[in-house]
mmCIF file of C-alpha atoms in Angstrom:
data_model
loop_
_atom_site.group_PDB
_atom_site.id
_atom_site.type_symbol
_atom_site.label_atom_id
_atom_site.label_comp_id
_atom_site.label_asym_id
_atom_site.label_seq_id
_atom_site.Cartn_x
_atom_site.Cartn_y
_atom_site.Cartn_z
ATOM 1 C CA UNK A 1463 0.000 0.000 0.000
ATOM 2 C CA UNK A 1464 1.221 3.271 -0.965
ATOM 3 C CA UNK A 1465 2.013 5.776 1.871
ATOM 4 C CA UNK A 1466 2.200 9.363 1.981
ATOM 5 C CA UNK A 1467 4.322 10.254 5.062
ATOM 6 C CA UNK A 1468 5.171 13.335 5.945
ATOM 7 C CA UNK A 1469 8.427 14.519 8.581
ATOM 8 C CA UNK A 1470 9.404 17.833 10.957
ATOM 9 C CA UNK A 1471 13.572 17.452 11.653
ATOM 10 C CA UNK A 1472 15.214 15.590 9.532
ATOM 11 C CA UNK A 1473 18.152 14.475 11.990
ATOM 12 C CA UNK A 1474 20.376 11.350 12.181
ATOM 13 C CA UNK A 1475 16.712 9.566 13.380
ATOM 14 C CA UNK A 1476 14.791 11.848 11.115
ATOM 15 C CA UNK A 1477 16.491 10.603 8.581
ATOM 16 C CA UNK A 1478 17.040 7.176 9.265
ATOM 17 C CA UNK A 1479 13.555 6.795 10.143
ATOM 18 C CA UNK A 1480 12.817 8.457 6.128
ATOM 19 C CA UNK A 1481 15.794 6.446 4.529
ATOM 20 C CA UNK A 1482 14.520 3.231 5.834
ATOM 21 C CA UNK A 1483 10.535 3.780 4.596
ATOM 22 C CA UNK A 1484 12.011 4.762 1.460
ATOM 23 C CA UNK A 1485 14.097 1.207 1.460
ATOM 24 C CA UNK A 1486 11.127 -1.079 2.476
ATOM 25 C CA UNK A 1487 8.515 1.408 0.697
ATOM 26 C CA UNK A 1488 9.604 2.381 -1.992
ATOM 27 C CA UNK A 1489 5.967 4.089 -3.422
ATOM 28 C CA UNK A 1490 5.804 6.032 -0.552
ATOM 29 C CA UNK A 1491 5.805 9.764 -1.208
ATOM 30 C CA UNK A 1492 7.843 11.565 1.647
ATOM 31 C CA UNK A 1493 7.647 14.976 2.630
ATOM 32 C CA UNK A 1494 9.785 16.939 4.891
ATOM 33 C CA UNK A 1495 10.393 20.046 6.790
ATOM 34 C CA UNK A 1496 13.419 21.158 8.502
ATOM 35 C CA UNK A 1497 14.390 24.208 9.988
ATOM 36 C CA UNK A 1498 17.760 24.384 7.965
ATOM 37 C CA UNK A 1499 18.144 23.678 4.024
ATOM 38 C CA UNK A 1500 21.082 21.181 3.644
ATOM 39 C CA UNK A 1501 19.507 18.012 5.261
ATOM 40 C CA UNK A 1502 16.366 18.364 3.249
ATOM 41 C CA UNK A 1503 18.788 19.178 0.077
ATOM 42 C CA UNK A 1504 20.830 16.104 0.699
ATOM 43 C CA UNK A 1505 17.865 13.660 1.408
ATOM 44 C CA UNK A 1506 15.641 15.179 -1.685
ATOM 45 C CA UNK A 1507 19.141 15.180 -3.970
ATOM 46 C CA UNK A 1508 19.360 11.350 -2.577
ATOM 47 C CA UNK A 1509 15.534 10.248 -3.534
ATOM 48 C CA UNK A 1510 14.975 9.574 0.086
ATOM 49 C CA UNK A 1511 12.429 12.546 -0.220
ATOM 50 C CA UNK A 1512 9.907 13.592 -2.676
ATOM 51 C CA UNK A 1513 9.260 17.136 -1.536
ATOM 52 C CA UNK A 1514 11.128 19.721 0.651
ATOM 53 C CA UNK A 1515 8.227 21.912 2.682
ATOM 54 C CA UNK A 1516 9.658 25.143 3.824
ATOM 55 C CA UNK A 1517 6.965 25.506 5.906
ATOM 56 C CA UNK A 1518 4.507 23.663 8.030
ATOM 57 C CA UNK A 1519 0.943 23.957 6.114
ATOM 58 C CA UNK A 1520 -1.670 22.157 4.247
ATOM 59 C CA UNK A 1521 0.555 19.847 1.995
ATOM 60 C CA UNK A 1522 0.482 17.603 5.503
ATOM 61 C CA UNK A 1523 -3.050 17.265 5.468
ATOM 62 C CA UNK A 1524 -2.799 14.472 2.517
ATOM 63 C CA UNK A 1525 -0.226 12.456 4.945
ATOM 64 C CA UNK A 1526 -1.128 9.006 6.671
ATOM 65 C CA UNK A 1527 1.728 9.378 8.895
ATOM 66 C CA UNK A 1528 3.389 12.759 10.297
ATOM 67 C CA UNK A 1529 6.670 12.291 12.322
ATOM 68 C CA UNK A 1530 8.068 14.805 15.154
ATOM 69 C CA UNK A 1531 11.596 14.749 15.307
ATOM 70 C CA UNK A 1532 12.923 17.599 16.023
ATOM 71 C CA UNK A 1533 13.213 18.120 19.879
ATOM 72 C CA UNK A 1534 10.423 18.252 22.657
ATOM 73 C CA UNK A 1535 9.944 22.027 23.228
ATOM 74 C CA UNK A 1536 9.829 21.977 18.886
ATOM 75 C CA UNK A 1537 7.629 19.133 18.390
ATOM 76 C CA UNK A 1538 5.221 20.672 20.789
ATOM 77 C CA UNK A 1539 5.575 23.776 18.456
ATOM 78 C CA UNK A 1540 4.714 22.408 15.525
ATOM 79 C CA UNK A 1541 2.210 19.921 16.961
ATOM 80 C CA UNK A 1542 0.220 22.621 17.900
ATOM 81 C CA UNK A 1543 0.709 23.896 13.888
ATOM 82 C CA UNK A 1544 -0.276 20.551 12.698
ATOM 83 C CA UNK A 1545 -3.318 20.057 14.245
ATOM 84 C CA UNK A 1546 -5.145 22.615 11.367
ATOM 85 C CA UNK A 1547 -3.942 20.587 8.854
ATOM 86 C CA UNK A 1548 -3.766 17.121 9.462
ATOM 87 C CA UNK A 1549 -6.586 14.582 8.613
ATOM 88 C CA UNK A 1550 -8.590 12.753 11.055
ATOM 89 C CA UNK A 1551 -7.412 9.308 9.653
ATOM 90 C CA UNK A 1552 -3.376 10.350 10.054
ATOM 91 C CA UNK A 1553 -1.011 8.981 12.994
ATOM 92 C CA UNK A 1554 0.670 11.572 14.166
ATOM 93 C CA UNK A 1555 3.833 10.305 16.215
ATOM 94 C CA UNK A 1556 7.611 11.303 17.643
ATOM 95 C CA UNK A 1557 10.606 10.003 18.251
ATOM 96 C CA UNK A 1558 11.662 11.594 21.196
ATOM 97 C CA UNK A 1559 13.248 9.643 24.392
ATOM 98 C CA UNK A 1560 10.489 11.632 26.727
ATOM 99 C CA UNK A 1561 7.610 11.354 26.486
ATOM 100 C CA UNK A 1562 5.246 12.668 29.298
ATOM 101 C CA UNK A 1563 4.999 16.573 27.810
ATOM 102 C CA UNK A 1564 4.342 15.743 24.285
ATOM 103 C CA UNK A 1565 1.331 13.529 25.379
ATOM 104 C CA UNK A 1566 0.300 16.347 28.008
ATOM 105 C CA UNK A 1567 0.666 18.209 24.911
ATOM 106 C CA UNK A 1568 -1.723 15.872 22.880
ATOM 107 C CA UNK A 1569 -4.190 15.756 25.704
ATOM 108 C CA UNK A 1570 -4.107 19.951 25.671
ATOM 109 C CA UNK A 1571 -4.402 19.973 21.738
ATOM 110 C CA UNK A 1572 -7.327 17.214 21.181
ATOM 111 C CA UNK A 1573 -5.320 15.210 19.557
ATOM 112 C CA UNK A 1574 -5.318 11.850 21.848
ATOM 113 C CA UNK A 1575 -7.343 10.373 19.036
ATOM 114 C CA UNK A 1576 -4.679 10.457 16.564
ATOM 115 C CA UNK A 1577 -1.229 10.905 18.518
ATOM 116 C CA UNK A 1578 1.036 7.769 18.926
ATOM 117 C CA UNK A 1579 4.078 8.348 20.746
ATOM 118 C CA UNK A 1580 7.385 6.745 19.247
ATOM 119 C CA UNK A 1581 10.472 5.905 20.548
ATOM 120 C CA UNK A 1582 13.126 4.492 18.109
ATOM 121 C CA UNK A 1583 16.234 2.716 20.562
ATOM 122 C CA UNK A 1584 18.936 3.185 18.044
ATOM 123 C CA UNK A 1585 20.789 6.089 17.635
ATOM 124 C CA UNK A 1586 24.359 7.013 18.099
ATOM 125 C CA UNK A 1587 26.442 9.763 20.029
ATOM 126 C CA UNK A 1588 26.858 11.277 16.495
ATOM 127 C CA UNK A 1589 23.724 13.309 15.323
ATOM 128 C CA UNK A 1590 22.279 15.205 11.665
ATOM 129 C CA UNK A 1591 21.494 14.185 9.070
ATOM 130 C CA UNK A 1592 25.163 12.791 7.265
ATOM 131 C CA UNK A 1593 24.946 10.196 10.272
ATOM 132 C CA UNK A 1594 21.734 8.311 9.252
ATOM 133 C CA UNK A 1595 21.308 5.276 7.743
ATOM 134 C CA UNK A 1596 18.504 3.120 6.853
ATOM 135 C CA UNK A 1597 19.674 0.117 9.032
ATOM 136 C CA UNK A 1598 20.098 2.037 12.076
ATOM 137 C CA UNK A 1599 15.986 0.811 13.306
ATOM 138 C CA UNK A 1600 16.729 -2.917 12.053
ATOM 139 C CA UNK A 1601 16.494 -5.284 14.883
ATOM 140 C CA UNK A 1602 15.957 -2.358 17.125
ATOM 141 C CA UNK A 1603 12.911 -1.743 19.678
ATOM 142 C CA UNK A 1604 10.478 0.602 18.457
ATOM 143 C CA UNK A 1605 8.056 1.802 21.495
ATOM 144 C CA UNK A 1606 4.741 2.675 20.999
ATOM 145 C CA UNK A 1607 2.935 4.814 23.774
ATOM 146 C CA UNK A 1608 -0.736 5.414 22.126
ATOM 147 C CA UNK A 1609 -3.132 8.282 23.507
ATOM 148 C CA UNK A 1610 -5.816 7.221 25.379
ATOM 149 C CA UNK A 1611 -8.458 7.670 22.508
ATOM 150 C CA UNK A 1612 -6.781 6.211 19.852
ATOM 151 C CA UNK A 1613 -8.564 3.453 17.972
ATOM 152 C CA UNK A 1614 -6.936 -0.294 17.896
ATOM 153 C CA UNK A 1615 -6.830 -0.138 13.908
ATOM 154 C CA UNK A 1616 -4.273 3.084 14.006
ATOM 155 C CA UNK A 1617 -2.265 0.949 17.249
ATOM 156 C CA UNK A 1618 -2.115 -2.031 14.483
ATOM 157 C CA UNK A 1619 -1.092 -0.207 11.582
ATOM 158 C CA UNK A 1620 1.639 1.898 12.912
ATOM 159 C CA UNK A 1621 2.686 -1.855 14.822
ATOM 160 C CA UNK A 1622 2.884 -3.304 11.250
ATOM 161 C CA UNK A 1623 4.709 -0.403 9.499
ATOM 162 C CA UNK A 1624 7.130 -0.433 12.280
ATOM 163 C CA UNK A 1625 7.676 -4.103 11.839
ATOM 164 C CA UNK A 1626 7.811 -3.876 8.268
ATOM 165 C CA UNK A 1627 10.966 -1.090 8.692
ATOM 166 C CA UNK A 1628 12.713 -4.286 10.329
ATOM 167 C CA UNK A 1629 12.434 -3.051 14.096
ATOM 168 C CA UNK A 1630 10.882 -5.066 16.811
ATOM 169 C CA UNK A 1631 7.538 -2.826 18.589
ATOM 170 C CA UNK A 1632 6.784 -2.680 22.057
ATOM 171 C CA UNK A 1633 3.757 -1.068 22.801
ATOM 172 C CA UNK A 1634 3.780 0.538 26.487
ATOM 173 C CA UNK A 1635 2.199 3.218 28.142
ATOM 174 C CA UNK A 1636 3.359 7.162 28.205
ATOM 175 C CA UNK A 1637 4.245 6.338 32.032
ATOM 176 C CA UNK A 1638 5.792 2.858 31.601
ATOM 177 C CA UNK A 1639 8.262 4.382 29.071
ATOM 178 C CA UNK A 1640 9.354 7.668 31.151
ATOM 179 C CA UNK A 1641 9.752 5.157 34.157
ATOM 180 C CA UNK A 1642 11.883 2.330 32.099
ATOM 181 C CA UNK A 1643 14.048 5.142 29.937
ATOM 182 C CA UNK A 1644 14.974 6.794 32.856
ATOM 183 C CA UNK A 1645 16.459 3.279 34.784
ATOM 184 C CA UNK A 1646 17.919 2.110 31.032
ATOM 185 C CA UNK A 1647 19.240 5.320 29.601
ATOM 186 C CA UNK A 1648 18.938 8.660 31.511
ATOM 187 C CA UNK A 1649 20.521 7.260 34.731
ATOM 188 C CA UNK A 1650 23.615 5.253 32.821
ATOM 189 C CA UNK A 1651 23.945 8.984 31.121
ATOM 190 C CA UNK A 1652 24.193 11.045 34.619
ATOM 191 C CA UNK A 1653 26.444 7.850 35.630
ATOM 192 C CA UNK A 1654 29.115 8.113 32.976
ATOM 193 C CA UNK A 1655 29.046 11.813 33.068
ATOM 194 C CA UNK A 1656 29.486 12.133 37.134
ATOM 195 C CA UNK A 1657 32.368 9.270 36.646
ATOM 196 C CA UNK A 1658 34.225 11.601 34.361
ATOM 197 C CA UNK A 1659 34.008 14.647 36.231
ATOM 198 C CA UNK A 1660 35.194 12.723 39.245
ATOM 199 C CA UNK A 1661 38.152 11.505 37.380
ATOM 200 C CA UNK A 1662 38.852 15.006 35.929
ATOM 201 C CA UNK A 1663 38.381 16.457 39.732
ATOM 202 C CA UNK A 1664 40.532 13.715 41.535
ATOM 203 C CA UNK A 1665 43.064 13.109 38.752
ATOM 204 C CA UNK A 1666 47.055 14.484 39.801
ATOM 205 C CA UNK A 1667 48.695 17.319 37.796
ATOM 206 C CA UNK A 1668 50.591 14.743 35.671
ATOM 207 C CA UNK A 1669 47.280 12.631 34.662
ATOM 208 C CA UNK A 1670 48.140 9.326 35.826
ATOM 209 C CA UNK A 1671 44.401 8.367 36.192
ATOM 210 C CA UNK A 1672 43.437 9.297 32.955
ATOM 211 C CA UNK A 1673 46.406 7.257 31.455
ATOM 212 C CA UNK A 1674 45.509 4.339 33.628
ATOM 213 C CA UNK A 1675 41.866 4.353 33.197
ATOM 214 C CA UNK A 1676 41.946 4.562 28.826
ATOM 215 C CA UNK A 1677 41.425 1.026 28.112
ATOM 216 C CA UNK A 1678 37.873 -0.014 30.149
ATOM 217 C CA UNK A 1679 36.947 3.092 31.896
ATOM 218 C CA UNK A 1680 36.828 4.510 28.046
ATOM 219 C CA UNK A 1681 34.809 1.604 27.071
ATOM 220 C CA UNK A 1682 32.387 2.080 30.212
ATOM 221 C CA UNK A 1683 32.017 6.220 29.452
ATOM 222 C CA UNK A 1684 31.254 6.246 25.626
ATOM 223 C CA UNK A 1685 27.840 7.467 26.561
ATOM 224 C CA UNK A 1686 29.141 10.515 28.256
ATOM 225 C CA UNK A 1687 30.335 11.767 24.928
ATOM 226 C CA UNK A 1688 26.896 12.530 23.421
ATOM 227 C CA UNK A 1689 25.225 15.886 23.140
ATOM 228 C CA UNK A 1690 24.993 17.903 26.185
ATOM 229 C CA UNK A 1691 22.263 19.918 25.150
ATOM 230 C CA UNK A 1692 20.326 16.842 24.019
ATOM 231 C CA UNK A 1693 20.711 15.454 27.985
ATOM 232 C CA UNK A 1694 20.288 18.409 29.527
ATOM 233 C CA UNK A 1695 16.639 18.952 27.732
ATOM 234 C CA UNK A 1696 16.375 15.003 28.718
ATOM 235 C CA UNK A 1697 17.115 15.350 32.137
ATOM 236 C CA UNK A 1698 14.734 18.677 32.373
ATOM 237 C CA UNK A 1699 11.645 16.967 30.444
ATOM 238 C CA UNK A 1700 12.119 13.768 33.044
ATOM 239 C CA UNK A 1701 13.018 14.671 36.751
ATOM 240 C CA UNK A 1702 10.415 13.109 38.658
ATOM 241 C CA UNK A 1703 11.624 9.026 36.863
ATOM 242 C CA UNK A 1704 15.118 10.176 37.246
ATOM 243 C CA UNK A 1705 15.182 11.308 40.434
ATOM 244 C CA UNK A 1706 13.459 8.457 41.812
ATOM 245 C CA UNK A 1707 16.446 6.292 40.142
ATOM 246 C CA UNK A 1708 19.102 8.350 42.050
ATOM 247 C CA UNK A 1709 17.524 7.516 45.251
ATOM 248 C CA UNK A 1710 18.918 3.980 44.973
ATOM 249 C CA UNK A 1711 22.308 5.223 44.268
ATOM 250 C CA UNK A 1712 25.495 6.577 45.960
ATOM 251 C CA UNK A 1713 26.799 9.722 47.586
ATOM 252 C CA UNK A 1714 28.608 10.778 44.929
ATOM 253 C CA UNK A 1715 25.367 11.136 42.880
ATOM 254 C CA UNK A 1716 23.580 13.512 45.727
ATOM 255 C CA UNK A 1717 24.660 17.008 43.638
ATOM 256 C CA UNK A 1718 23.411 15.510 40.258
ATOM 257 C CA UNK A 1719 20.451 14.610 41.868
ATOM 258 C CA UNK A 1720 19.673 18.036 43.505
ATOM 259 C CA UNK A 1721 20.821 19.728 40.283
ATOM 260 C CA UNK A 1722 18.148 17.932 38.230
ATOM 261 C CA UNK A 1723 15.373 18.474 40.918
ATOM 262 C CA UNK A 1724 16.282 22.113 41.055
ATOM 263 C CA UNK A 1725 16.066 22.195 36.798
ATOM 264 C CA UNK A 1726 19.108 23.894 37.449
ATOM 265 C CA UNK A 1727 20.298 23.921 33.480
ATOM 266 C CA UNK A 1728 23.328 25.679 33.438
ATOM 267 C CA UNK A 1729 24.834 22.860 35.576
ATOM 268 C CA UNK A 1730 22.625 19.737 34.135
ATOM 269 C CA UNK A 1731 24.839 21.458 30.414
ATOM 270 C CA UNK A 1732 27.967 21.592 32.048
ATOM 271 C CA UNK A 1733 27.645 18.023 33.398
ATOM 272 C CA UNK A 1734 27.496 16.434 30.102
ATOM 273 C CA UNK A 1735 29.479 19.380 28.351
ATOM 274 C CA UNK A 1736 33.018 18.861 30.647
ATOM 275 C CA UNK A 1737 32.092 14.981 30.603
ATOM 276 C CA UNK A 1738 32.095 14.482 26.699
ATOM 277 C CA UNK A 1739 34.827 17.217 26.358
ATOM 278 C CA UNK A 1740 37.520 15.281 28.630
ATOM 279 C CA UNK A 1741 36.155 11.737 27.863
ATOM 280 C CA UNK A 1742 36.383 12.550 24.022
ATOM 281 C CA UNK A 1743 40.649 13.812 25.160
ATOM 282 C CA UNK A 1744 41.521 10.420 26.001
ATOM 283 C CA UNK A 1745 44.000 9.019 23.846
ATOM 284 C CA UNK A 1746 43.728 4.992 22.798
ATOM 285 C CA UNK A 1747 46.409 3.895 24.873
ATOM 286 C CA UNK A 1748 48.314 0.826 25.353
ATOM 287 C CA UNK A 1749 46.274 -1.756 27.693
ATOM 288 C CA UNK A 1750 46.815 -1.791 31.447
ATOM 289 C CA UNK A 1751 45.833 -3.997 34.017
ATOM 290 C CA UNK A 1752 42.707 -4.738 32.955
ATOM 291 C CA UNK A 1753 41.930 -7.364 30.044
ATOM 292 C CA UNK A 1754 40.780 -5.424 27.049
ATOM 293 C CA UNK A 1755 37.575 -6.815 25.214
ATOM 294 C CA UNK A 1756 38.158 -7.137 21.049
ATOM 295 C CA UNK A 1757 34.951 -6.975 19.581
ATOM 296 C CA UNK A 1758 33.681 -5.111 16.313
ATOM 297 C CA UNK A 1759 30.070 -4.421 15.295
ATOM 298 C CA UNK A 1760 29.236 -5.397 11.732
ATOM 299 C CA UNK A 1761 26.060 -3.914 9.347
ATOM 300 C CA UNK A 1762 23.995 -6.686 7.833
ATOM 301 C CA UNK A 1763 21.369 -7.346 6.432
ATOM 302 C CA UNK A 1764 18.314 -9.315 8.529
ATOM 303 C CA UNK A 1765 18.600 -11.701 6.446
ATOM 304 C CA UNK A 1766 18.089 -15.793 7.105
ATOM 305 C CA UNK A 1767 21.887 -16.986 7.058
ATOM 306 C CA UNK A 1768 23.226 -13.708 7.304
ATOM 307 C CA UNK A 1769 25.076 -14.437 10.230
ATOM 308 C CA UNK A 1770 25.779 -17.958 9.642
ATOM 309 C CA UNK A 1771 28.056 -16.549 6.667
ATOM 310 C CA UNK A 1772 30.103 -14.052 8.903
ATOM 311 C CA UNK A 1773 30.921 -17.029 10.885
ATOM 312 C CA UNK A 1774 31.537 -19.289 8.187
ATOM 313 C CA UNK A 1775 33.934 -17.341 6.726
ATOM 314 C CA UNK A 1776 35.977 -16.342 10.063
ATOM 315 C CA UNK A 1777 35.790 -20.178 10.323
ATOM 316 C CA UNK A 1778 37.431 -20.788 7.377
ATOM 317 C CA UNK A 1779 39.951 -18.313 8.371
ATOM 318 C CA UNK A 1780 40.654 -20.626 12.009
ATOM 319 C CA UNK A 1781 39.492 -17.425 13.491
ATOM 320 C CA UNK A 1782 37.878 -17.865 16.790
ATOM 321 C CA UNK A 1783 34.949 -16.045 18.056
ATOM 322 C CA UNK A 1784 33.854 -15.457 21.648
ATOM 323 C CA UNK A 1785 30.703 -14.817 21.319
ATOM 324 C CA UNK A 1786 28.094 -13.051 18.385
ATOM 325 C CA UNK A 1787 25.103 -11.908 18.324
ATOM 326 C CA UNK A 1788 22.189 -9.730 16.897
ATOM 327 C CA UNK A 1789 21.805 -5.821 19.148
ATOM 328 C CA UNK A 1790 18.436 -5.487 19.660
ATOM 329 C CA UNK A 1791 18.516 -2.181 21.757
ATOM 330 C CA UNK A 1792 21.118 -0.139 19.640
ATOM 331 C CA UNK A 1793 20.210 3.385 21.057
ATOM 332 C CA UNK A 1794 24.143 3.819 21.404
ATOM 333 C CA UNK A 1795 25.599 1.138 18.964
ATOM 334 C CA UNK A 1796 26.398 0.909 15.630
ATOM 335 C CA UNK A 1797 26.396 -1.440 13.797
ATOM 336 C CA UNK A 1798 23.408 -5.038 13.894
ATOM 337 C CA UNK A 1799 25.700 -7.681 14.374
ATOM 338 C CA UNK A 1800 28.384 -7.599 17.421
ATOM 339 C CA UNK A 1801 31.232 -10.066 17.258
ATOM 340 C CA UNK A 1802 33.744 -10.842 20.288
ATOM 341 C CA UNK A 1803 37.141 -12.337 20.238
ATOM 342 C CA UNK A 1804 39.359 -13.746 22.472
ATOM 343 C CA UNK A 1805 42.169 -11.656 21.280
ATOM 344 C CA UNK A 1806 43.086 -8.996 19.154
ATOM 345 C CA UNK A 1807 44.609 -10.431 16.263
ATOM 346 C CA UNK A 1808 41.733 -12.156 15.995
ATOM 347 C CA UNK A 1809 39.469 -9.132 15.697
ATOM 348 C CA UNK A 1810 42.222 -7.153 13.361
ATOM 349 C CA UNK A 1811 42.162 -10.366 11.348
ATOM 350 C CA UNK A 1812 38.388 -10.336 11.017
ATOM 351 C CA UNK A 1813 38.061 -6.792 10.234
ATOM 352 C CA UNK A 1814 40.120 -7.179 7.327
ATOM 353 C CA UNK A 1815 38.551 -10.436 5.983
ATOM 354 C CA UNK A 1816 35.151 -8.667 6.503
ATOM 355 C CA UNK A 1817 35.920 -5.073 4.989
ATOM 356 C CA UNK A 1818 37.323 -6.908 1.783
ATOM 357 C CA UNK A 1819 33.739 -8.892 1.488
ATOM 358 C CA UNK A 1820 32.434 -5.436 1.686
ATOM 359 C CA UNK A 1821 30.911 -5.712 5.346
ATOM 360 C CA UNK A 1822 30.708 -1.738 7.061
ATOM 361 C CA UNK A 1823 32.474 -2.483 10.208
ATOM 362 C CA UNK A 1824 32.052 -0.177 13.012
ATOM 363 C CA UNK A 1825 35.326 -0.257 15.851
ATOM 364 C CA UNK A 1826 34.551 1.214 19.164
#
């Protein structure tokens, strides 16, 4: 069935979210607004869209599907510009990591018969545009948080078409998903960011802990390297899960804790902003004491014997893996396939064999 869908922000899940209805539908016609040119340039230049809006307005109104993914405070913006135009029959849906405002939002708006909260868990610390792929949802969960009003058939269909992009949907309530995001995601975030700063705060002149703690401490603070103003708007749209999370945690986390339940922004920003900035400054260093894990992450397609291939031909090779396996939630990965070695020639070995079969490989 032919689907005309239409988007607001075109970012790296924007556009991954576009690229990969464009890949399993091809008859769709796409439409797209974003509040600067290039992205829409690139995707319409790329046949991932049909038509560039430069505005919000009545060319929605002929879309099945309308997608919000821009940020919360924007979506709300142009959700309450949408509602003129869009038909009664359309699903109008996000894809923000929140999601307790923009249904407060829907409930304000009368539009709890339509609105379908989304929440793709893939993504990457990278963002825009350039960074999206079509892959990036396969094997992924997709949650669903309907309005209260909406009908079973709209639940169904937007189940189906999120299926049908390759990703796995959960359908949960608005609360349910606040509450679980903030134990899965927004706490590890405040946790890799406070375990940074400490390092930065406690480390000597001559930066012995940050030479020591390169191999695994890198591996366990990847997270603090995404956006700062993404968390902080995260942190400010979710205190009441969050905060409730920090409860059963230590000491150290008492500031970050009153920080958040004070909204005090500034400091939520420079949380995340010093974390990335002296997490991103550590150099890949020789190992230390710790036993390094060699593992790559590997695009293919969900495919039947797509992964018995990969291991056939590291087989061949008398290369031996650890362990592999399909990432389901790939909010922060890249990559579908993980594989893990026992040691590192093995995985520098693989990485070759696989890049000259034309694999994308993804090192972290």
């Amino acid at each position: 069935m032919k689907l005309n869908i239409g988007f607001i922000g075109l970012g790296i899940i924007g556009g991954s979210l576009a690229k990969a209805i464009r890949e399993y539908h091809p008859d769709s016609y796409i439409l797209a607004y974003n509040r600067s040119l290039p992205p829409l340039a690139a995707a319409k230049k790329e046949g991932v869209i049909d038509e560039i809006c430069e505005e919000v307005n009545h060319r929605f109104r002929c879309c099945d599907y309308v997608f919000l993914c821009a940020p919360v405070s924007t979506n709300i913006h142009y959700m309450k510009l949408l509602k003129e135009y869009i038909s009664p029959d359309c699903i109008l849906s996000d894809v923000g990591s929140v999601k307790g405002m923009i249904h407060q939002q829907a409930v304000e708006l009368s539009l709890t018969d339509c609105f379908i909260g989304g929440h793709p868990m893939a993504g990457s610390e990278k963002t825009g545009y350039d960074n999206s792929k079509a892959r990036l949802l396969e094997n992924a969960y997709y949650i669903l948080t309907p309005s209260e009003n909406v009908n079973i058939q709209k639940i169904a269909n937007y189940t189906e078409l999120v299926s049908s992009l390759g990703a796995i949907p959960l359908v949960l309530t608005h609360q349910e998903h606040d509450y679980i995001t903030a134990g899965i995601s927004h706490l590890p975030h405040i946790v890799a960011a406070t375990l940074v700063n400490l390092v930065r705060e406690l480390d000597t002149e001559d930066e012995h802990m940050k030479l020591i703690a390169a191999g695994g401490f890198k591996d366990i603070t990847r997270i603090a390297s995404s956006s700062p103003d993404m968390w902080q708007q995260i942190c400010l749209e979710n205190p009441e899960n969050i905060s409730q999370t920090l409860d059963a945690y230590i000491r150290m986390l008492i500031q970050v804790r009153y920080q958040l339940d004070q909204r005090e922004a500034q400091e939520l920003y420079s949380l995340f902003s010093q974390a990335r900035d002296y997490r991103d400054s550590i150099e890949i260093l020789p190992e230390g004491p710790l036993r390094k894990s060699h593992f790559l992450y590997c695009d293919i397609a969900d495919e039947p014997g797509g992964v018995a291939t990969i291991a056939t031909l590291l087989a061949m090779e008398q290369i031996s893996i650890k362990n592999i396996g399909i990432i389901h939630n790939r909010e922060f990965e890249e990559g579908v396939l993980r594989i893990d070695f026992y040691e590192g020639c093995d995985c520098e070995k693989a990485l070759e064999i696989l890049k000259k079969r034309n694999y994308v490989i993804h090192i972290r």
